[in-house]
Each structure stands twice: as structure tokens, then as C-alpha cells.
XYZ file of N, CA and C in Angstrom:
342
model
N -48.168 12.659 25.569
C -48.167 12.310 24.174
C -47.409 13.362 23.356
N -47.646 14.637 23.697
C -46.973 15.704 22.967
C -45.456 15.638 23.171
N -45.023 15.306 24.377
C -43.589 15.176 24.659
C -42.995 14.050 23.810
N -43.739 12.978 23.632
C -43.295 11.869 22.797
C -43.115 12.290 21.347
N -44.085 13.076 20.815
C -43.976 13.581 19.448
C -42.756 14.487 19.292
N -42.515 15.315 20.298
C -41.357 16.210 20.251
C -40.053 15.411 20.236
N -39.983 14.346 21.008
C -38.772 13.523 21.046
C -38.552 12.808 19.711
N -39.625 12.306 19.122
C -39.519 11.645 17.816
C -39.077 12.650 16.754
N -39.653 13.850 16.789
C -39.286 14.891 15.832
C -37.817 15.269 15.991
N -37.355 15.406 17.224
C -35.955 15.744 17.472
C -35.023 14.668 16.918
N -35.352 13.417 17.186
C -34.524 12.310 16.703
C -34.490 12.292 15.175
N -35.629 12.482 14.545
C -35.700 12.493 13.077
C -34.877 13.644 12.511
N -35.009 14.826 13.111
C -34.266 15.987 12.618
C -32.768 15.853 12.821
N -32.360 15.304 13.942
C -30.926 15.110 14.185
C -30.335 14.115 13.197
N -31.079 13.059 12.903
C -30.618 12.079 11.919
C -30.505 12.718 10.543
N -31.533 13.459 10.154
C -31.518 14.129 8.851
C -30.382 15.145 8.777
N -30.184 15.900 9.845
C -29.099 16.886 9.877
C -27.745 16.209 9.682
N -27.523 15.107 10.367
C -26.269 14.374 10.209
C -26.073 13.884 8.786
N -27.145 13.421 8.167
C -27.061 12.942 6.790
C -26.763 14.091 5.817
N -27.402 15.230 6.015
C -27.159 16.391 5.148
C -25.710 16.861 5.285
N -25.235 16.967 6.519
C -23.859 17.424 6.744
C -22.841 16.433 6.179
N -23.063 15.159 6.383
C -22.156 14.141 5.828
C -22.149 14.207 4.304
N -23.315 14.414 3.709
C -23.415 14.537 2.258
C -22.599 15.732 1.761
N -22.692 16.864 2.454
C -21.920 18.046 2.068
C -20.425 17.768 2.136
N -19.998 17.077 3.185
C -18.579 16.759 3.333
C -18.103 15.839 2.207
N -18.892 14.856 1.883
C -18.509 13.933 0.817
C -18.468 14.632 -0.535
N -19.401 15.554 -0.774
C -19.372 16.321 -2.020
C -18.123 17.192 -2.085
N -17.773 17.782 -0.959
C -16.595 18.647 -0.886
C -15.334 17.876 -1.263
N -15.245 16.632 -0.860
C -14.066 15.808 -1.166
C -13.867 15.608 -2.663
N -14.930 15.738 -3.444
C -14.833 15.528 -4.889
C -14.337 16.764 -5.641
N -14.295 17.919 -4.983
C -13.889 19.149 -5.657
C -12.375 19.298 -5.631
N -11.852 19.969 -6.650
C -10.409 20.198 -6.681
C -10.044 21.435 -5.859
N -8.769 21.591 -5.602
C -8.276 22.679 -4.765
C -8.682 24.043 -5.313
N -8.599 24.245 -6.606
C -8.925 25.537 -7.212
C -10.367 25.936 -6.894
N -11.281 25.004 -6.976
C -12.695 25.276 -6.693
C -12.900 25.639 -5.225
N -12.348 24.823 -4.347
C -12.550 25.028 -2.907
C -11.820 26.277 -2.420
N -10.627 26.524 -2.912
C -9.858 27.709 -2.497
C -10.538 29.004 -2.935
N -11.425 28.929 -3.935
C -12.131 30.122 -4.410
C -13.376 30.447 -3.584
N -13.754 29.585 -2.656
C -14.920 29.869 -1.812
C -14.666 31.138 -0.999
N -15.687 31.981 -0.826
C -15.503 33.178 0.006
C -15.294 32.792 1.471
N -14.534 33.605 2.173
C -14.273 33.312 3.589
C -15.418 33.767 4.484
N -16.266 34.636 3.997
C -17.439 35.061 4.781
C -18.443 33.914 4.845
N -19.200 33.870 5.935
C -20.235 32.838 6.044
C -21.218 32.993 4.883
N -21.473 31.880 4.195
C -22.291 31.890 2.992
C -23.404 30.864 3.110
N -24.622 31.242 2.758
C -25.724 30.284 2.719
C -25.585 29.463 1.444
N -25.651 28.139 1.591
C -25.554 27.239 0.444
C -26.811 26.376 0.391
N -27.090 25.834 -0.768
C -28.282 25.017 -0.955
C -28.096 23.623 -0.371
N -29.155 23.128 0.242
C -29.172 21.736 0.690
C -29.368 20.884 -0.556
N -28.659 19.770 -0.635
C -28.723 18.887 -1.797
C -30.179 18.548 -2.145
N -30.540 18.605 -3.427
C -31.918 18.327 -3.852
C -32.421 16.932 -3.471
N -31.532 15.990 -3.271
C -31.981 14.660 -2.846
C -32.646 14.714 -1.470
N -32.336 15.735 -0.682
C -32.986 15.928 0.619
C -34.208 16.827 0.500
N -34.073 17.920 -0.242
C -35.172 18.892 -0.308
C -36.362 18.394 -1.123
N -36.192 17.310 -1.848
C -37.317 16.719 -2.587
C -38.347 16.117 -1.636
N -37.928 15.836 -0.405
C -38.824 15.310 0.616
C -39.557 16.477 1.279
N -40.903 16.475 1.285
C -41.659 17.608 1.839
C -41.286 17.962 3.287
N -40.942 16.964 4.106
C -40.605 17.239 5.504
C -39.275 17.987 5.640
N -38.457 17.963 4.604
C -37.141 18.592 4.653
C -37.121 19.884 3.841
N -37.918 19.948 2.793
C -37.884 20.988 1.757
C -37.303 22.329 2.196
N -37.995 23.082 3.037
C -37.529 24.414 3.438
C -37.233 24.501 4.930
N -37.137 23.384 5.581
C -36.986 23.376 7.035
C -35.563 23.699 7.487
N -34.573 23.341 6.679
C -33.172 23.465 7.074
C -32.483 24.609 6.339
N -31.603 25.309 7.055
C -30.758 26.343 6.461
C -29.311 25.905 6.633
N -28.577 25.881 5.524
C -27.188 25.414 5.527
C -26.257 26.576 5.219
N -25.239 26.729 6.066
C -24.247 27.793 5.861
C -22.857 27.191 5.850
N -21.982 27.819 5.064
C -20.585 27.373 4.959
C -19.675 28.528 5.364
N -18.679 28.220 6.171
C -17.669 29.213 6.564
C -16.299 28.631 6.254
N -15.460 29.409 5.591
C -14.123 28.974 5.215
C -13.118 29.850 5.954
N -12.161 29.202 6.587
C -11.082 29.922 7.262
C -9.761 29.468 6.655
N -8.940 30.425 6.249
C -7.635 30.105 5.683
C -6.666 29.871 6.839
N -6.168 28.637 6.930
C -5.203 28.292 7.981
C -3.792 28.613 7.503
N -3.508 28.249 6.259
C -2.231 28.584 5.616
C -2.477 28.600 4.118
N -1.438 28.866 3.340
C -1.594 28.944 1.884
C -2.099 27.630 1.289
N -1.842 26.523 1.953
C -2.241 25.209 1.437
C -3.242 24.474 2.325
N -3.872 25.173 3.270
C -4.792 24.508 4.190
C -5.980 25.413 4.523
N -7.181 24.868 4.358
C -8.423 25.580 4.679
C -9.191 24.802 5.741
N -9.857 25.524 6.615
C -10.796 24.909 7.546
C -12.184 25.295 7.066
N -13.024 24.299 6.787
C -14.358 24.547 6.258
C -15.383 23.985 7.232
N -16.324 24.829 7.631
C -17.374 24.427 8.562
C -18.737 24.612 7.903
N -19.529 23.551 7.942
C -20.921 23.610 7.505
C -21.785 23.611 8.752
N -22.723 24.547 8.846
C -23.646 24.628 9.967
C -25.068 24.548 9.430
N -25.843 23.665 10.015
C -27.224 23.448 9.596
C -28.131 23.856 10.751
N -29.133 24.695 10.486
C -30.080 25.105 11.523
C -31.496 24.788 11.060
N -32.376 24.566 12.043
C -33.785 24.283 11.764
C -34.605 24.537 13.014
N -35.931 24.574 12.840
C -36.851 24.708 13.967
C -37.452 23.345 14.261
N -37.444 23.003 15.522
C -37.989 21.733 15.981
C -39.515 21.822 16.091
N -40.134 20.713 16.356
C -41.590 20.587 16.523
C -42.136 21.611 17.526
N -41.352 21.846 18.599
C -41.791 22.765 19.647
C -41.362 24.217 19.388
N -40.800 24.488 18.209
C -40.433 25.852 17.844
C -39.012 26.253 18.202
N -38.283 25.398 18.932
C -36.897 25.721 19.283
C -36.002 25.655 18.050
N -35.054 26.581 17.974
C -34.074 26.541 16.898
C -32.904 25.676 17.342
N -32.556 24.712 16.495
C -31.435 23.812 16.774
C -30.422 23.918 15.648
N -29.196 23.514 15.926
C -28.178 23.518 14.877
C -27.158 22.423 15.135
N -26.519 22.016 14.066
C -25.427 21.052 14.112
C -24.390 21.539 13.119
N -23.134 21.196 13.368
C -22.047 21.634 12.491
C -21.054 20.507 12.265
N -20.415 20.551 11.116
C -19.300 19.657 10.805
C -18.174 20.524 10.256
N -16.966 20.179 10.644
C -15.780 20.914 10.210
C -14.802 19.960 9.553
N -14.177 20.435 8.492
C -13.138 19.654 7.826
C -11.942 20.540 7.547
N -10.802 19.923 7.429
C -9.596 20.606 6.970
C -9.350 20.127 5.552
N -9.265 21.061 4.640
C -9.081 20.733 3.231
C -7.694 21.219 2.825
N -6.829 20.273 2.482
C -5.451 20.611 2.142
C -5.251 20.590 0.635
N -4.355 21.431 0.181
C -4.055 21.531 -1.242
C -3.637 20.180 -1.817
N -2.904 19.421 -1.077
C -2.398 18.135 -1.580
C -3.042 16.947 -0.884
N -4.252 17.139 -0.372
C -4.974 16.031 0.252
C -5.019 16.139 1.763
N -5.186 15.017 2.439
C -5.280 14.913 3.892
C -6.386 15.803 4.454
N -7.609 15.417 4.223
C -8.742 16.142 4.816
C -9.744 15.129 5.351
N -10.370 15.493 6.436
C -11.382 14.668 7.078
C -12.341 15.619 7.778
N -13.433 15.091 8.308
C -14.389 15.993 8.951
C -14.642 15.590 10.397
N -15.080 16.588 11.177
C -15.361 16.419 12.594
C -16.796 16.851 12.823
N -17.585 16.009 13.472
C -18.996 16.306 13.732
C -19.125 16.928 15.102
N -19.738 18.105 15.165
C -19.971 18.794 16.424
C -21.428 18.570 16.797
N -21.672 17.782 17.818
C -23.044 17.457 18.193
C -23.610 18.372 19.260
N -22.886 19.410 19.637
C -23.378 20.301 20.687
C -24.237 21.418 20.107
N -24.981 22.047 20.955
C -25.813 23.243 20.760
C -27.249 22.962 20.541
């Protein structure tokens, strides 16, 4: 029975993680180049959208970090990494990466490993 609860918890957390990461990517698409280019290149902890944290099961469970890498003067690689503790205490994480170009052409890649 406990193994079943752990599997359900894992599935719920993975779904929520995917939704949080997708939400971050979609929000990023709405920002202009000046805003995004001003992000620090060091890994930075960012807030999870309040539409997720309003739910008690999500509130403080997830930690979201953003890392920006300058590829060229007009191209940034942005990675969001989300970590949390599972029902059994294991730390899990998921990441999404996007390329954000000064003149457009950006999309995201979901990394389901780790």
C-alpha cells in the first residue's frame, strides 16, 4: 500500500513540475529582450507562480531556479530547474531549457531525466 502511495505521489509531483516549468516558459515568452537580457547569469532562485503556490500541496514544496547562459550577443540559453522532496523523502528535479533570441525564435526543451 505504501509503495502505491509513493507512486501516486511521484506521478502527481511530476505532473505539477511539468506544469510549473511550462508556465515559466510561457511567461518568459511574454518578456521583451531588454528584460530577459538583464537577468543575472548566476543561478538564481525565482518564485513559483502564485497560481501554483496557492494550493497547500504545492505551497513550499518546490524550489525553482533559473540559470542564464550567454550564447552570443543576441542569443541566451535559459534553464529552469525545479526540485522537491517526494513522499519517501527522495529529492527529485526536472528542468526545461529554452533559447531566447533578441529577434525571436525561441522554444523550450523538457529534460525528464534525474
